[in-house]
Short mmCIF file of C-alpha atoms in Angstrom, two decimals:
data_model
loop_
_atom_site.label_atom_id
_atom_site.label_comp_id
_atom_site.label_asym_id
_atom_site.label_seq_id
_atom_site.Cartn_x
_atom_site.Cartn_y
_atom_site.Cartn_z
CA UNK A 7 18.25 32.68 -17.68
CA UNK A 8 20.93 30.36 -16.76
CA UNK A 9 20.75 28.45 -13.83
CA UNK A 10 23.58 26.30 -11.95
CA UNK A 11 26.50 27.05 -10.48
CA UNK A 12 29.22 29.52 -11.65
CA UNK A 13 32.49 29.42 -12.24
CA UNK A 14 34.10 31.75 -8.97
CA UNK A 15 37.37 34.01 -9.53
CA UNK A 16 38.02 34.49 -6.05
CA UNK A 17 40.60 31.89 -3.97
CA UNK A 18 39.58 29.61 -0.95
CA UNK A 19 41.36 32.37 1.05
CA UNK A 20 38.45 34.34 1.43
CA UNK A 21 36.12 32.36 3.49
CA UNK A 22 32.50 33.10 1.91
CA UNK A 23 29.64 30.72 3.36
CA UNK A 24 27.28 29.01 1.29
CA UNK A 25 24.22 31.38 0.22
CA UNK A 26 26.31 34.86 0.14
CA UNK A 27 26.74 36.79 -2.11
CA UNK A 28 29.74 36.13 -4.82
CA UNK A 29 31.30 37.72 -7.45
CA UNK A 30 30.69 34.80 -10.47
CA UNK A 31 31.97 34.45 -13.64
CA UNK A 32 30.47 32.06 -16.54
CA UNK A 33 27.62 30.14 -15.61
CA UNK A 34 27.66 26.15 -15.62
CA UNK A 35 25.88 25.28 -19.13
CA UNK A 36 27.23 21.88 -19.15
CA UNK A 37 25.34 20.45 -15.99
CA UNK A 38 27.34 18.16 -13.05
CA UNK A 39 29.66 15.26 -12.47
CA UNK A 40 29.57 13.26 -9.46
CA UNK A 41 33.30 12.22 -8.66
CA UNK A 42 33.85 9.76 -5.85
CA UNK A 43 37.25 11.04 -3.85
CA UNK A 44 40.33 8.64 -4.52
CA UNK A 45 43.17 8.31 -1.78
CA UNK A 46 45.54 11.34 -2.02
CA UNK A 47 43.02 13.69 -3.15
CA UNK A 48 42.78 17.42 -2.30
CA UNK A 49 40.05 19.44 -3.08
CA UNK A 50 42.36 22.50 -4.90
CA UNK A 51 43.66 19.50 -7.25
CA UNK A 52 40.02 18.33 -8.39
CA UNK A 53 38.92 21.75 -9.09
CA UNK A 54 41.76 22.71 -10.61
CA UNK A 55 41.61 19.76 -12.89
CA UNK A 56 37.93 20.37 -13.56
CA UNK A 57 38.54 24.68 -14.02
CA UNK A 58 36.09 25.35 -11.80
CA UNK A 59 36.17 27.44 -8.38
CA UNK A 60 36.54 24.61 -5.08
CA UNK A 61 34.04 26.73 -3.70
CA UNK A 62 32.02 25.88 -6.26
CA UNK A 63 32.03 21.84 -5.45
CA UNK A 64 31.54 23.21 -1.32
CA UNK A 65 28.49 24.59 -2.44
CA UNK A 66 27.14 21.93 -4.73
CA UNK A 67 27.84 18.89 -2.50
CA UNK A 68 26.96 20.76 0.61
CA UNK A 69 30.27 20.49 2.18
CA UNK A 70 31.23 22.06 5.51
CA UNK A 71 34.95 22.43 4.73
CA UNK A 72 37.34 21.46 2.52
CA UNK A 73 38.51 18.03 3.97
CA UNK A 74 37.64 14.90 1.93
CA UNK A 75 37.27 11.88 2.89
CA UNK A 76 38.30 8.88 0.06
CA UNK A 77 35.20 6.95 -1.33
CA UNK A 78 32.91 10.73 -0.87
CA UNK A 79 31.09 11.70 -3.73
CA UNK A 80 31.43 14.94 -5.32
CA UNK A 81 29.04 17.10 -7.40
CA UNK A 82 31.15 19.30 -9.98
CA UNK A 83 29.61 21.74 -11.72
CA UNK A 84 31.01 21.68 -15.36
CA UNK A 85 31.64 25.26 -17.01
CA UNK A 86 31.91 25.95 -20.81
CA UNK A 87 34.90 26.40 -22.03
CA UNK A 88 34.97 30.17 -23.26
CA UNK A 89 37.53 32.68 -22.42
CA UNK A 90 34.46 35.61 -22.48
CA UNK A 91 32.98 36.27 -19.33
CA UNK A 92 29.06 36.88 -18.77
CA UNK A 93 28.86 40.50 -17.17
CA UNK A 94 26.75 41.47 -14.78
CA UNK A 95 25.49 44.88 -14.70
CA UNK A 96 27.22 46.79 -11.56
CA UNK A 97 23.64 47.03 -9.53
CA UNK A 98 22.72 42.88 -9.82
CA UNK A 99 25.16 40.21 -8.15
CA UNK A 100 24.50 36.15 -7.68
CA UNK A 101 23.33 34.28 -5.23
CA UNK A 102 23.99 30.74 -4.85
CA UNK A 103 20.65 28.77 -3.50
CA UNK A 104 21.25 26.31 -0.27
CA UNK A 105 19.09 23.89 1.13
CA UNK A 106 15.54 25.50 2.65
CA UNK A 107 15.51 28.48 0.17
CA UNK A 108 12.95 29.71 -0.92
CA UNK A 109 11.80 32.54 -3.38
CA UNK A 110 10.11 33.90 -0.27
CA UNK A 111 12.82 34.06 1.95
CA UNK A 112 15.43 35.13 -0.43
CA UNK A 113 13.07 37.79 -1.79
CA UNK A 114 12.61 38.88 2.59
CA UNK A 115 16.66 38.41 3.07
CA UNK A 116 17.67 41.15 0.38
CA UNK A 117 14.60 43.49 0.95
CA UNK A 118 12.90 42.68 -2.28
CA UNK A 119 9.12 42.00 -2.95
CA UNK A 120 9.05 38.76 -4.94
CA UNK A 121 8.03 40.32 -8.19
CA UNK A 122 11.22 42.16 -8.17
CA UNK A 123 13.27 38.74 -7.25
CA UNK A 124 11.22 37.29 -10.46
CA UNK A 125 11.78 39.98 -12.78
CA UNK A 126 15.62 39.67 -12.36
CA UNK A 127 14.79 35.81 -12.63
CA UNK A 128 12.53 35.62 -15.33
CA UNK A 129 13.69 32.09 -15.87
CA UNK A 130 12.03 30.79 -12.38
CA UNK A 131 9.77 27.81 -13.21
CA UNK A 132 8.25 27.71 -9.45
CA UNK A 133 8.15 29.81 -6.56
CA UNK A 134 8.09 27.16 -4.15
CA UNK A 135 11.14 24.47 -5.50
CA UNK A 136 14.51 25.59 -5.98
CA UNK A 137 17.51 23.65 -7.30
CA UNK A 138 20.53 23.65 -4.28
CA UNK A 139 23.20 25.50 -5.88
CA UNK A 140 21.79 26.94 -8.71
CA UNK A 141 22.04 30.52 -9.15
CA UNK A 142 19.52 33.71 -9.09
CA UNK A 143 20.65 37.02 -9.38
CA UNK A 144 19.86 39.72 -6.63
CA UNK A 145 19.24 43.09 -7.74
CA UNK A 146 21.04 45.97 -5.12
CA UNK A 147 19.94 49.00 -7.00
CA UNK A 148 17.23 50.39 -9.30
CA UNK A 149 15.15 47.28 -9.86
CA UNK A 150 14.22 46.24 -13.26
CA UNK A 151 13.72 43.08 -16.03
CA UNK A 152 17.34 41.00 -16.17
CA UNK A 153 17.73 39.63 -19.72
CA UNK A 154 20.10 37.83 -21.79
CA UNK A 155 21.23 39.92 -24.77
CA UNK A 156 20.79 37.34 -27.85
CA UNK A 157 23.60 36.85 -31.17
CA UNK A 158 22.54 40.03 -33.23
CA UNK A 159 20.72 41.75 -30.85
CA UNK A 160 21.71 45.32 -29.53
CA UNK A 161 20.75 47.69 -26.95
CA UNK A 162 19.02 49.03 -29.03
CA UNK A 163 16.53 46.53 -29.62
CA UNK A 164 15.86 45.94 -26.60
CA UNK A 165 14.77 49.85 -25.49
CA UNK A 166 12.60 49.87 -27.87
CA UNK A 167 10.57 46.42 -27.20
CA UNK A 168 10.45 48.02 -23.63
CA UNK A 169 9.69 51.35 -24.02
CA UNK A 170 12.85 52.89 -22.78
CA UNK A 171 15.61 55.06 -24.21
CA UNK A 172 18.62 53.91 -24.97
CA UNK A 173 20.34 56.28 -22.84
CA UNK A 174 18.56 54.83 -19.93
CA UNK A 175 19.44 51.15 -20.44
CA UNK A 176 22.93 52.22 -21.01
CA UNK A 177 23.03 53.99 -17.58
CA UNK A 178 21.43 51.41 -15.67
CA UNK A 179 24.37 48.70 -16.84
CA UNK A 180 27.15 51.27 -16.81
CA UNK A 181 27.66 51.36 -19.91
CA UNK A 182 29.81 54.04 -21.36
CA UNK A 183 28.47 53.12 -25.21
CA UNK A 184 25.68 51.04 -26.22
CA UNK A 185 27.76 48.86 -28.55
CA UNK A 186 30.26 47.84 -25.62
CA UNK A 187 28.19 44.94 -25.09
CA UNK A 188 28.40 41.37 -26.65
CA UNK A 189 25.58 38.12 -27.04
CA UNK A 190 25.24 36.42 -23.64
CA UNK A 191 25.73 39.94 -21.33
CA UNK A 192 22.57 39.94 -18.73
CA UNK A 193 21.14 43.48 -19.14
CA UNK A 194 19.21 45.16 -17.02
CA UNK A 195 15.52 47.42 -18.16
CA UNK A 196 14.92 49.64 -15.59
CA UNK A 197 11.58 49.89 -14.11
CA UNK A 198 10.26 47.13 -16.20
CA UNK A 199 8.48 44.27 -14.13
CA UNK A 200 7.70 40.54 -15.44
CA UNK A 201 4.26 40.58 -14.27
CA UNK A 202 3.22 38.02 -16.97
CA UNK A 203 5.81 35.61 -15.77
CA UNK A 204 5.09 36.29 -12.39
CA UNK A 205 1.17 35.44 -12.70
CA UNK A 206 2.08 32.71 -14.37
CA UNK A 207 3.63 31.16 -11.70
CA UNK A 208 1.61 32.17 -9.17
CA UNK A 209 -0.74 30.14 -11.30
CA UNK A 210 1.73 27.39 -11.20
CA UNK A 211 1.63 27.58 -7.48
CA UNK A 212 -2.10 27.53 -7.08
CA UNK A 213 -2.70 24.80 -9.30
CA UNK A 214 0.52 23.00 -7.57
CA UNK A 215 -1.60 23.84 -3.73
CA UNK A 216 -4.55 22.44 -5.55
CA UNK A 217 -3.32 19.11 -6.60
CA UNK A 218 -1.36 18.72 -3.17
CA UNK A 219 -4.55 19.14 -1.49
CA UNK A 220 -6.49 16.57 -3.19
CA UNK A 221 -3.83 13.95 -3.21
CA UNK A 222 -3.95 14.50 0.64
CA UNK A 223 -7.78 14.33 0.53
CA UNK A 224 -7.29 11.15 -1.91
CA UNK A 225 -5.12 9.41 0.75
CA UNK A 226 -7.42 10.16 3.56
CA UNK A 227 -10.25 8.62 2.07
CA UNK A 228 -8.35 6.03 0.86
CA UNK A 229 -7.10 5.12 4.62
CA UNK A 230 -10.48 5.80 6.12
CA UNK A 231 -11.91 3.57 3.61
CA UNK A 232 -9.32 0.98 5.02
CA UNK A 233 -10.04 1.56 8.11
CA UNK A 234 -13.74 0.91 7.60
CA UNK A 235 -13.00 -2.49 5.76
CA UNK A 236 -10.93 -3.42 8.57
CA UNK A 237 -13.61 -2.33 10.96
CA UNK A 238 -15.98 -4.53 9.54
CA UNK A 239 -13.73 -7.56 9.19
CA UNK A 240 -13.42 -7.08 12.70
CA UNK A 241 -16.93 -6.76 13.82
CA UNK A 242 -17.43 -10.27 11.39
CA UNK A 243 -14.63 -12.06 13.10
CA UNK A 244 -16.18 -11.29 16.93
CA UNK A 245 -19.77 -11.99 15.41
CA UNK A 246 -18.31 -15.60 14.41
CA UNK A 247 -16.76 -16.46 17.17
CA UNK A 248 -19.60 -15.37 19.08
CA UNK A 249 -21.35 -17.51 17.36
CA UNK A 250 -18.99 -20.47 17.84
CA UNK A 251 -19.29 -19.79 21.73
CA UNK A 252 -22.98 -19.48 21.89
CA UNK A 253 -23.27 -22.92 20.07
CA UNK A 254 -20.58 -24.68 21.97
CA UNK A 255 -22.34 -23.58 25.28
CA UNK A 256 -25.22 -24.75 23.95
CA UNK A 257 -24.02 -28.42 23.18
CA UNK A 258 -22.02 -28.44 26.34
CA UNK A 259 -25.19 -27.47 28.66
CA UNK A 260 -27.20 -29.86 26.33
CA UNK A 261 -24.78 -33.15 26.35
CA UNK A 262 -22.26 -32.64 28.97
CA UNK A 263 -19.85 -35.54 29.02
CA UNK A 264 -16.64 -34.93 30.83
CA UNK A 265 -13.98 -37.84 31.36
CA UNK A 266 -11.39 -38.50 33.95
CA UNK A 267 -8.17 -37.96 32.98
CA UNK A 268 -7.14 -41.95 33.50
CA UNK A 269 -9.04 -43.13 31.09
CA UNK A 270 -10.47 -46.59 30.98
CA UNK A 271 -9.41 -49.31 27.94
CA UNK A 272 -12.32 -50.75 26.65
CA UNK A 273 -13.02 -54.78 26.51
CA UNK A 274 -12.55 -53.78 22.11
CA UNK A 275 -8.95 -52.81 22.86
CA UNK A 276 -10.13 -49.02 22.58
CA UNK A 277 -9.11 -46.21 24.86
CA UNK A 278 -10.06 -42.56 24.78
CA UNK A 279 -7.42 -40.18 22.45
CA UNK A 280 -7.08 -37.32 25.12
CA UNK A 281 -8.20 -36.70 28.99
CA UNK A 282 -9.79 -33.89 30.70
CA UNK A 283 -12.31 -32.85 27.81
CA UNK A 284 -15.91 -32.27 27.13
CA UNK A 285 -17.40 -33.80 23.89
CA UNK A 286 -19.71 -31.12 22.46
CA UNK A 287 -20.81 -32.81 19.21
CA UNK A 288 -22.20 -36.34 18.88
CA UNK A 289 -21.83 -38.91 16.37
CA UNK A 290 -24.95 -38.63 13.50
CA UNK A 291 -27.30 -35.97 12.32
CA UNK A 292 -26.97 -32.91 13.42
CA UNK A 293 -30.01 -30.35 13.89
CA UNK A 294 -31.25 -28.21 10.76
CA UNK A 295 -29.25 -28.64 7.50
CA UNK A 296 -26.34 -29.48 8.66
CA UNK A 297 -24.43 -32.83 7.54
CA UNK A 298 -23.96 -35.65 9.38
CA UNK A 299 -21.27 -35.63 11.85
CA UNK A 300 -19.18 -38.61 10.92
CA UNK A 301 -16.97 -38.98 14.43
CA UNK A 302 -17.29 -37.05 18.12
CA UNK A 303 -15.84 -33.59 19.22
CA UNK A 304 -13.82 -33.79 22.00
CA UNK A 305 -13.37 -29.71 23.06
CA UNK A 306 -9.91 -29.29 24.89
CA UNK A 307 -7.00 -26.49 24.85
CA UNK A 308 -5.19 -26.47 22.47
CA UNK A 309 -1.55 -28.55 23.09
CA UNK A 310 -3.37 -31.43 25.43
CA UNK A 311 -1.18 -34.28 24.16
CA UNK A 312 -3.38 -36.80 21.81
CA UNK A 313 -2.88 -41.10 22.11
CA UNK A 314 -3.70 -43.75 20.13
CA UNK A 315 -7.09 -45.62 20.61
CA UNK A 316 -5.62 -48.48 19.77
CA UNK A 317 -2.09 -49.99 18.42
CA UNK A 318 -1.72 -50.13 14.47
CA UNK A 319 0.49 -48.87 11.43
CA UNK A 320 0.53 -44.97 11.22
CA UNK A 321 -1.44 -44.04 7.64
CA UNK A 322 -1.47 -41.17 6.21
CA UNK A 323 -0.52 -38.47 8.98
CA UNK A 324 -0.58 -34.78 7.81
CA UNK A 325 -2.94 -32.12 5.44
CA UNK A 326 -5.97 -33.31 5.06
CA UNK A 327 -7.72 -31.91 1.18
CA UNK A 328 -10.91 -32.59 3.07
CA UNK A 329 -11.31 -30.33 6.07
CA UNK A 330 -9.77 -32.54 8.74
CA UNK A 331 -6.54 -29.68 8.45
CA UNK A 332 -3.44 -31.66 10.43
CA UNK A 333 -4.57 -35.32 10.87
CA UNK A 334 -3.61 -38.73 11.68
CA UNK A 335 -5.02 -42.19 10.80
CA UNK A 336 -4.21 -45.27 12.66
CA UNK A 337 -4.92 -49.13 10.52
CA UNK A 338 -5.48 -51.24 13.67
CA UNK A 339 -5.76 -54.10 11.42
CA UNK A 340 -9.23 -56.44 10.25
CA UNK A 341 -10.76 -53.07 8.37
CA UNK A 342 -10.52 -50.78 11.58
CA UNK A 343 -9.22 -47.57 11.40
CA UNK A 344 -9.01 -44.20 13.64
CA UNK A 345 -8.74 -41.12 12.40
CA UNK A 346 -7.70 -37.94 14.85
CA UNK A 347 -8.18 -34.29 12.89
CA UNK A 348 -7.52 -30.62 13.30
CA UNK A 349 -4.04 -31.19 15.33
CA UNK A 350 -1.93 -28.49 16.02
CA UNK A 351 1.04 -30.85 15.40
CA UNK A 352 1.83 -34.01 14.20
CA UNK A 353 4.16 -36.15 15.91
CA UNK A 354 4.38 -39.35 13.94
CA UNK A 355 5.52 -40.24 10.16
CA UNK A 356 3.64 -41.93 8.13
CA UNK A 357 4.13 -46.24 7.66
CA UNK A 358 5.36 -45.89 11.50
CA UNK A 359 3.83 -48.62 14.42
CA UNK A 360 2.13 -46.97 17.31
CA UNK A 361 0.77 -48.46 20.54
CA UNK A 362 -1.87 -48.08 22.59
CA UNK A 363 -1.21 -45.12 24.60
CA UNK A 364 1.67 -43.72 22.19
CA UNK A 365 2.02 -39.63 21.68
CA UNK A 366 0.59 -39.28 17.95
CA UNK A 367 0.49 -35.36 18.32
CA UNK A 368 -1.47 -32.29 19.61
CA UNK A 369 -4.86 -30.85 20.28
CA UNK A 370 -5.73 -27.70 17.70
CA UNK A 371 -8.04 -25.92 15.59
CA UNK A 372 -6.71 -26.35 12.03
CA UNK A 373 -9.04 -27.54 9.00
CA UNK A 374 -12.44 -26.46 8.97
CA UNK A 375 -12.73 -26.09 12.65
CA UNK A 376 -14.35 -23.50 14.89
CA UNK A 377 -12.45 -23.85 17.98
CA UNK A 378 -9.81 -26.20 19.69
CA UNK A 379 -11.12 -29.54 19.89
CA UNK A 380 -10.09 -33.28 18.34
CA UNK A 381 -12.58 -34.52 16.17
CA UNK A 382 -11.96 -38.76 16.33
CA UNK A 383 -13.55 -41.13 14.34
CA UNK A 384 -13.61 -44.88 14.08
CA UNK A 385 -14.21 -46.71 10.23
CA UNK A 386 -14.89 -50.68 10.39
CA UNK A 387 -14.95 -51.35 6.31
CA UNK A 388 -14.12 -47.64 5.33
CA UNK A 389 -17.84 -46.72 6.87
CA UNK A 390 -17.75 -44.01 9.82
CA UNK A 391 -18.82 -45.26 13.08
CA UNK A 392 -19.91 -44.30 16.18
CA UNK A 393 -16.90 -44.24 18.54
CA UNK A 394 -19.19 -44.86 21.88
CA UNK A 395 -19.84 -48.21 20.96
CA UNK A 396 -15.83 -48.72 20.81
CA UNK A 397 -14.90 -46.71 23.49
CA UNK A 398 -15.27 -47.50 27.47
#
């Protein structure tokens, strides 16, 4: 069977809404353009220069009317060029599918049982998608088998592959002889049913049901599986930083040290980096197997503004390759250095002078770093040193 949209005799002076039912001439064979509407254009003109019906390009393109608007596309069904005409027999006409058609509810609208809508259509390749404006054929009368008569093949022929008389197909298409026919003429067989096509897609559907199912189970495992990673990232993340709490309460309890927020310079020429904090790790050995702990922690939130110890030459002063994350080292001169780690943000370029006292950035948690704290060292010589004995 031929499906798409057919070339329509009648004039755009008889209103007929998309999905009715239409007299039709030859079927498109040639399948669609898509014309975008130039200033000027009318929609008589562009079906008149493609031969087709403007009806036609309303239902293709799902118009409401015939007004255009310039820069719209168009879908044009293209029509072979033949002078012969396809006929119908007189108890089948066309329908023209629209958008949420289905076998089903065509089959319900003209009071047909689907087999009877598929035998007429034995071309159907689902029962559940249909192309928008294609055409099926909707038979009135006596229902039956629609077929395409073939080059060289008669009436004739086609009783006797079926069972019938010839007398009997000839009646059924209104025929007054069995020759008046020519190749392309849909012909109906009375009483005969396409019940192999018909199974066959109603296989089609089940096996279509089937493999919608288990991509939907597919999906849903796939998202609770997901969810279940993301569940467990989770549940590590708050086991972590439940961790990192229980220790720093720990440390704090253990080796409180909290310090005024005017902070006294040392006789060294040392002053403390930030105010208001608690220092909850020492300088040296830590418990178990972890490494030595090369400077103090000083725990405070995250912004409190961070000084230099001491005055000096800026050196290096961002990303640290080592775990430090944002950090700043200060050359005070005679081997000493500073070093202030895990900022939030850096405030000073490298090579630049800093006093005592000077903004040098912000308290964070970047680098290898468990929570919001400044981790400060002092090197005499390059070696690490504990920053009590500098500090007042």
């Amino acid at each position: 069977m031929a499906t798409g949209i057919f070339s329509l005799p009648l004039g755009l002076n008889q209103p007929n809404l998309p999905g009715t039912e239409i007299k039709v001439g030859t079927p498109a064979r040639k399948g669609w353009v898509i014309y975008t509407v130039r200033p000027g254009d009318t929609l008589s003109q562009i079906a008149s220069r493609y031969r087709v019906d403007a009806r036609a390009i309303i239902y293709s393109s799902g118009l409401q009317n015939a007004v255009l608007r310039p820069g719209q596309e168009l879908r044009i069904p293209l029509v072979e060029e033949t002078n012969d005409e396809i006929r119908l027999p007189p108890g089948v006409r066309a329908y023209v599918v629209r958008s949420g058609d289905t076998v089903e509810s065509i089959a319900r609208r003209f009071d047909l049982t689907i087999l009877g809508l598929v035998s007429a259509n034995p071309g159907l390749q689902s029962l559940d998608r249909l192309d928008v404006g294609s055409t099926l054929y909707i038979p009135t009368g006596e229902p039956g088998l629609l077929l395409q008569l073939r080059k060289g093949e008669t009436i004739h022929d086609l009783a006797q592959r079926f069972g019938l008389s010839v007398n009997e197909v000839a009646k059924a298409n209104g025929l007054d002889s069995p020759t008046d026919v020519r190749a392309g003429d849909l012909i109906l067989l009375p009483r005969v049913q396409a019940r192999a096509t018909y199974q066959r897609l109603l296989q089609i559907q089940e096996a279509e049901r089937k493999a919608r199912e288990e991509e939907a189970r597919r999906l849903a495992e796939q998202r609770r599986k997901q969810e279940e990673a993301r569940q467990k990232q989770l549940a590590e993340q708050r086991r972590l930083q439940a961790q990192s709490r229980a220790r720093l309460q720990q440390q704090t309890q253990s080796q409180p040290r909290l310090r005024p927020a005017n902070a006294v310079v040392a006789a060294a020429g040392y002053r403390w980096p930030i105010s208001n904090f608690t220092i909850t790790t020492y300088f040296g050995r830590r418990g178990g197997f972890q490494r030595f702990h090369t400077g103090i922690a000083l725990a405070a939130p995250i912004g409190t503004p961070i000084s230099a110890a001491r005055a000096g030459q800026v050196d290096p002063a961002g990303w640290s390759r080592y775990g430090y994350g944002l950090h700043v080292i200060i050359n005070h001169g005679g081997a000493q250095e500073t070093l202030y780690a895990h900022m939030s943000r850096i405030v000073v370029r490298p090579g630049q002078w800093v006093d005592r006292g000077d903004l040098i950035g912000y308290v964070g948690s970047t680098g290898w770093s468990t929570g919001p704290h400044l981790h400060f060292e002092v090197r005499v010589g390059g070696v690490a040193r504990n920053p009590l004995a500098y500090l007042p």
